[in-house]
JSON list of C-alpha atoms in Angstrom, two decimals:
[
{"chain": "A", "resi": 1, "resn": "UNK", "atom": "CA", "xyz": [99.94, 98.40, 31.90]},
{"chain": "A", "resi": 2, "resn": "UNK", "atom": "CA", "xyz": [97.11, 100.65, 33.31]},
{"chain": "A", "resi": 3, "resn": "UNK", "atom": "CA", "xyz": [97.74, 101.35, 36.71]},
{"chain": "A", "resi": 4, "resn": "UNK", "atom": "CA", "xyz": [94.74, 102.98, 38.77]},
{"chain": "A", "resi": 5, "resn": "UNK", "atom": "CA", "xyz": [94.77, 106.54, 40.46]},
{"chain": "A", "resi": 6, "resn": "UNK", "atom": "CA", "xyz": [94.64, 104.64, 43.86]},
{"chain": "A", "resi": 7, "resn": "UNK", "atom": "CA", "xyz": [97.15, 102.40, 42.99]},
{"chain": "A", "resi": 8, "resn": "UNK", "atom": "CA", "xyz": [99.40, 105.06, 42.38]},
{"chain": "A", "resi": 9, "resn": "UNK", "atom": "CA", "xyz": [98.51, 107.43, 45.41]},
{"chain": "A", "resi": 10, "resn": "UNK", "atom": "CA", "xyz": [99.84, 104.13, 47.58]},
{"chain": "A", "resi": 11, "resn": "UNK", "atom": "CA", "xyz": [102.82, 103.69, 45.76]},
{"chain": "A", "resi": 12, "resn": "UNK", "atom": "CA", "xyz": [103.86, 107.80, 46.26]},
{"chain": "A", "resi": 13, "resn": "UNK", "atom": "CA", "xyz": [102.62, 107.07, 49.85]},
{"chain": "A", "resi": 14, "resn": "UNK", "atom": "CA", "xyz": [104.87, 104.33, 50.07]},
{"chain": "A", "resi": 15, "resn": "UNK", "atom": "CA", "xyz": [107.37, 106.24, 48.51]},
{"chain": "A", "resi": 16, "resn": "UNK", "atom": "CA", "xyz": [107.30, 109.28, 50.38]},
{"chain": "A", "resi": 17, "resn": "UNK", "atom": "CA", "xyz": [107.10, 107.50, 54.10]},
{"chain": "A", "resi": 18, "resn": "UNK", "atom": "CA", "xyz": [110.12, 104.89, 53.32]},
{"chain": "A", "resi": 19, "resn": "UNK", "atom": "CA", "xyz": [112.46, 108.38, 52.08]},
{"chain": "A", "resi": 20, "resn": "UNK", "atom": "CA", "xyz": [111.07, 110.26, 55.52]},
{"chain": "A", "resi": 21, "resn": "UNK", "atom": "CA", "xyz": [111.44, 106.93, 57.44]},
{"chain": "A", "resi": 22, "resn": "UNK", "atom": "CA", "xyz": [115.30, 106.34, 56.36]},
{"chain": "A", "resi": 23, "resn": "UNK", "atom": "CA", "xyz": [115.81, 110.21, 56.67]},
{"chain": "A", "resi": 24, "resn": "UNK", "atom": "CA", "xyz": [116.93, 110.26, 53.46]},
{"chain": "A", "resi": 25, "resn": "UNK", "atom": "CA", "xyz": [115.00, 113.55, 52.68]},
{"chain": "A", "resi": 26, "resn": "UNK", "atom": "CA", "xyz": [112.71, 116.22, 54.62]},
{"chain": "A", "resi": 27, "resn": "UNK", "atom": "CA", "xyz": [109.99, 117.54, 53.00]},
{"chain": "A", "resi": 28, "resn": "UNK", "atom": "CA", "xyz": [108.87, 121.44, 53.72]},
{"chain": "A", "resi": 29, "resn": "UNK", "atom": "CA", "xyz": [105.72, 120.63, 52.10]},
{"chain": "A", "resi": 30, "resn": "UNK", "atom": "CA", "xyz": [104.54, 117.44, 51.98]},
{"chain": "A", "resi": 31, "resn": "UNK", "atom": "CA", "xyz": [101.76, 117.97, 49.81]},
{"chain": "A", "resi": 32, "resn": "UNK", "atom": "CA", "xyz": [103.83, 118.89, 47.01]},
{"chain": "A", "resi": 33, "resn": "UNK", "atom": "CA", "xyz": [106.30, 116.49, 46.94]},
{"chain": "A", "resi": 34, "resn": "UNK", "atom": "CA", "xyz": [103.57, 113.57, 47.29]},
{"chain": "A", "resi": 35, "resn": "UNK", "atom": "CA", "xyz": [102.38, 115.37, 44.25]},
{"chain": "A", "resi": 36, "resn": "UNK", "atom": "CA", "xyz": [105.66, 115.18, 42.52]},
{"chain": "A", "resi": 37, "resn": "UNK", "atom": "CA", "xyz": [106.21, 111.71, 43.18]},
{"chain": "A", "resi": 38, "resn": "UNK", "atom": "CA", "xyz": [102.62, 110.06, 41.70]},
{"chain": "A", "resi": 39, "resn": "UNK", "atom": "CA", "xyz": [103.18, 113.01, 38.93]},
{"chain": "A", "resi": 40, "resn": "UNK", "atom": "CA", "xyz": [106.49, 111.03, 38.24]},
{"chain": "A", "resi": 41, "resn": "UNK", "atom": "CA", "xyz": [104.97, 107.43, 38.66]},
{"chain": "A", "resi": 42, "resn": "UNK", "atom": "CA", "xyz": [102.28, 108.20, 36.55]},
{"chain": "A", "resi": 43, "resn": "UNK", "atom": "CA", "xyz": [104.71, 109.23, 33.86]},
{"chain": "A", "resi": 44, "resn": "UNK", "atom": "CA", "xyz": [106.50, 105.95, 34.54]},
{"chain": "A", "resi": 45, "resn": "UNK", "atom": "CA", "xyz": [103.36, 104.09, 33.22]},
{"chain": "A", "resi": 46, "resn": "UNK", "atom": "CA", "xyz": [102.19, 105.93, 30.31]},
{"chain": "A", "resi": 47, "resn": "UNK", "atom": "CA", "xyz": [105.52, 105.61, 29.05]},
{"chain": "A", "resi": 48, "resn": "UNK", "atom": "CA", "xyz": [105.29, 102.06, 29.26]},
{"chain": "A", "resi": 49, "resn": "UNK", "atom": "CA", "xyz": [102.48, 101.94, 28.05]},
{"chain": "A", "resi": 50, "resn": "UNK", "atom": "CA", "xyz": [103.53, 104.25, 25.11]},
{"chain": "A", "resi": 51, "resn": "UNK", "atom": "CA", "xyz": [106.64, 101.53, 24.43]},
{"chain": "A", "resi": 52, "resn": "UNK", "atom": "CA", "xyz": [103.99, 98.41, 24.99]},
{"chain": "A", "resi": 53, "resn": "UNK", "atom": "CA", "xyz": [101.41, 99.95, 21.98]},
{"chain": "A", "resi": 54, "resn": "UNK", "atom": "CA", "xyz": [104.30, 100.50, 19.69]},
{"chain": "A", "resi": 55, "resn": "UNK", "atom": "CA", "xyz": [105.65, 96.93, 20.21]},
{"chain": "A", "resi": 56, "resn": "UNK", "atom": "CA", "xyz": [102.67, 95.42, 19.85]},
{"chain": "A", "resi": 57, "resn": "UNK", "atom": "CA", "xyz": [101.89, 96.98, 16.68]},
{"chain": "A", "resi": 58, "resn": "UNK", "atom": "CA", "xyz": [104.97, 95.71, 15.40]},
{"chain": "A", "resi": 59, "resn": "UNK", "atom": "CA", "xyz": [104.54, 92.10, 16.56]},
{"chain": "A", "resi": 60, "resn": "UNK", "atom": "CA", "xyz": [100.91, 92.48, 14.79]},
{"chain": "A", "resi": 61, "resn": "UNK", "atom": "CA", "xyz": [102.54, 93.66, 11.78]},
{"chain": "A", "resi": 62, "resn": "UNK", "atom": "CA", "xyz": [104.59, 90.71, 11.04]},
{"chain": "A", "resi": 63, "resn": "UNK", "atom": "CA", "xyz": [103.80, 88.19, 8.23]},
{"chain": "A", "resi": 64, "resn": "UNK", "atom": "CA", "xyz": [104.20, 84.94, 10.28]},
{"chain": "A", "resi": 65, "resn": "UNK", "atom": "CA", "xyz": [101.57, 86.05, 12.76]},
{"chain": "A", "resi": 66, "resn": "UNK", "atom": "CA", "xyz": [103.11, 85.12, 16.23]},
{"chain": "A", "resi": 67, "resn": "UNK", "atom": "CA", "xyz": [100.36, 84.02, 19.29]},
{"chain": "A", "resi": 68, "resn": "UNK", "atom": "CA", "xyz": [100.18, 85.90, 22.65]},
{"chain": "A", "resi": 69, "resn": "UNK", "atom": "CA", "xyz": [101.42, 84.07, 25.04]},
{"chain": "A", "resi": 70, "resn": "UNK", "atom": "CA", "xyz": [103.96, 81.92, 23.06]},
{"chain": "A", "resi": 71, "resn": "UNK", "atom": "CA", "xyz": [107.90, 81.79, 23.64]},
{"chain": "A", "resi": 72, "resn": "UNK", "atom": "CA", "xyz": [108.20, 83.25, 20.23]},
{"chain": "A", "resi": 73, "resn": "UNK", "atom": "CA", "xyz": [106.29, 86.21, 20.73]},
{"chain": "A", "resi": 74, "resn": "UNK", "atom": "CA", "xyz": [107.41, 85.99, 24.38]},
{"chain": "A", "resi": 75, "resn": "UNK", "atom": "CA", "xyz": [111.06, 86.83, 22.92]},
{"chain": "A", "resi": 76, "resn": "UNK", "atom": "CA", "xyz": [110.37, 89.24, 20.49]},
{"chain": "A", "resi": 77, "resn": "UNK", "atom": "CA", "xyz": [108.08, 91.23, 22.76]},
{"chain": "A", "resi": 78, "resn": "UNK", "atom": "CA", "xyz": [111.29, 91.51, 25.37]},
{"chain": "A", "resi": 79, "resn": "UNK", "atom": "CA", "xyz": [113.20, 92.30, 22.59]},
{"chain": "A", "resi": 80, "resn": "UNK", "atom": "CA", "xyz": [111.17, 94.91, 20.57]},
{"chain": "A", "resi": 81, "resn": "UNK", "atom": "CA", "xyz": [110.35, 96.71, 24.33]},
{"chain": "A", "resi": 82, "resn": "UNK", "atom": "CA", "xyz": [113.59, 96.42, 25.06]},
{"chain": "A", "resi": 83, "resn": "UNK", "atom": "CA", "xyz": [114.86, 98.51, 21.71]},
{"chain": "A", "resi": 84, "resn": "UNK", "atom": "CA", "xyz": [111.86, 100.85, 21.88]},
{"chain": "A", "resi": 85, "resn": "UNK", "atom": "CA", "xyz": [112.53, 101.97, 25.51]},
{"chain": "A", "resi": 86, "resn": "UNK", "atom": "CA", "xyz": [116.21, 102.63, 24.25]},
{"chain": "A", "resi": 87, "resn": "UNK", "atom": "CA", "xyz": [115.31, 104.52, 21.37]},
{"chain": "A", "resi": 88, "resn": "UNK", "atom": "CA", "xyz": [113.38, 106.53, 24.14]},
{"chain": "A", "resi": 89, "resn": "UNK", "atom": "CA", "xyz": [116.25, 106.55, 26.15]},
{"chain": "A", "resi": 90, "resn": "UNK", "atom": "CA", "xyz": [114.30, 105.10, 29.25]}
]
């Protein structure tokens, strides 16, 4: 899943004014730990993306060629993504 530069600077936004809001955390410098959190998001989604390559790859590799879209591949995909992000322990 790409995920725009803008789409992640409003997520850490989001992020960073609902943990101020709540008072769950104070932040000494702001800046930084905005920083931190889209640095974090964006590792998120290349991850995922990472896992999504690998078990598409896989899917493409099979014999009995499965379509996009269908419940088949539909199951396997969750499946495959769901073993790759544990071997990945994410």
């Amino acid at each position: 899943m790409r995920v725009s530069e803008d789409r992640i600077s409003h997520i850490a936004h989001r992020i960073l004014d609902k943990l101020w809001g709540d008072d769950l955390a104070d932040f000494p410098e702001e800046g930084r730990a905005l920083s931190a959190i889209k640095q974090s998001i964006a590792n998120y989604f290349a991850i995922a993306d990472e896992i999504d390559e690998a078990v598409r790859s896989k899917l493409a590799s099979y014999s009995q060629a499965k379509v996009p879209g269908s419940r088949d591949w539909e199951v396997l995909y969750n499946k495959f993504f769901q073993e790759e992000a544990a071997k990945r322990k994410w």
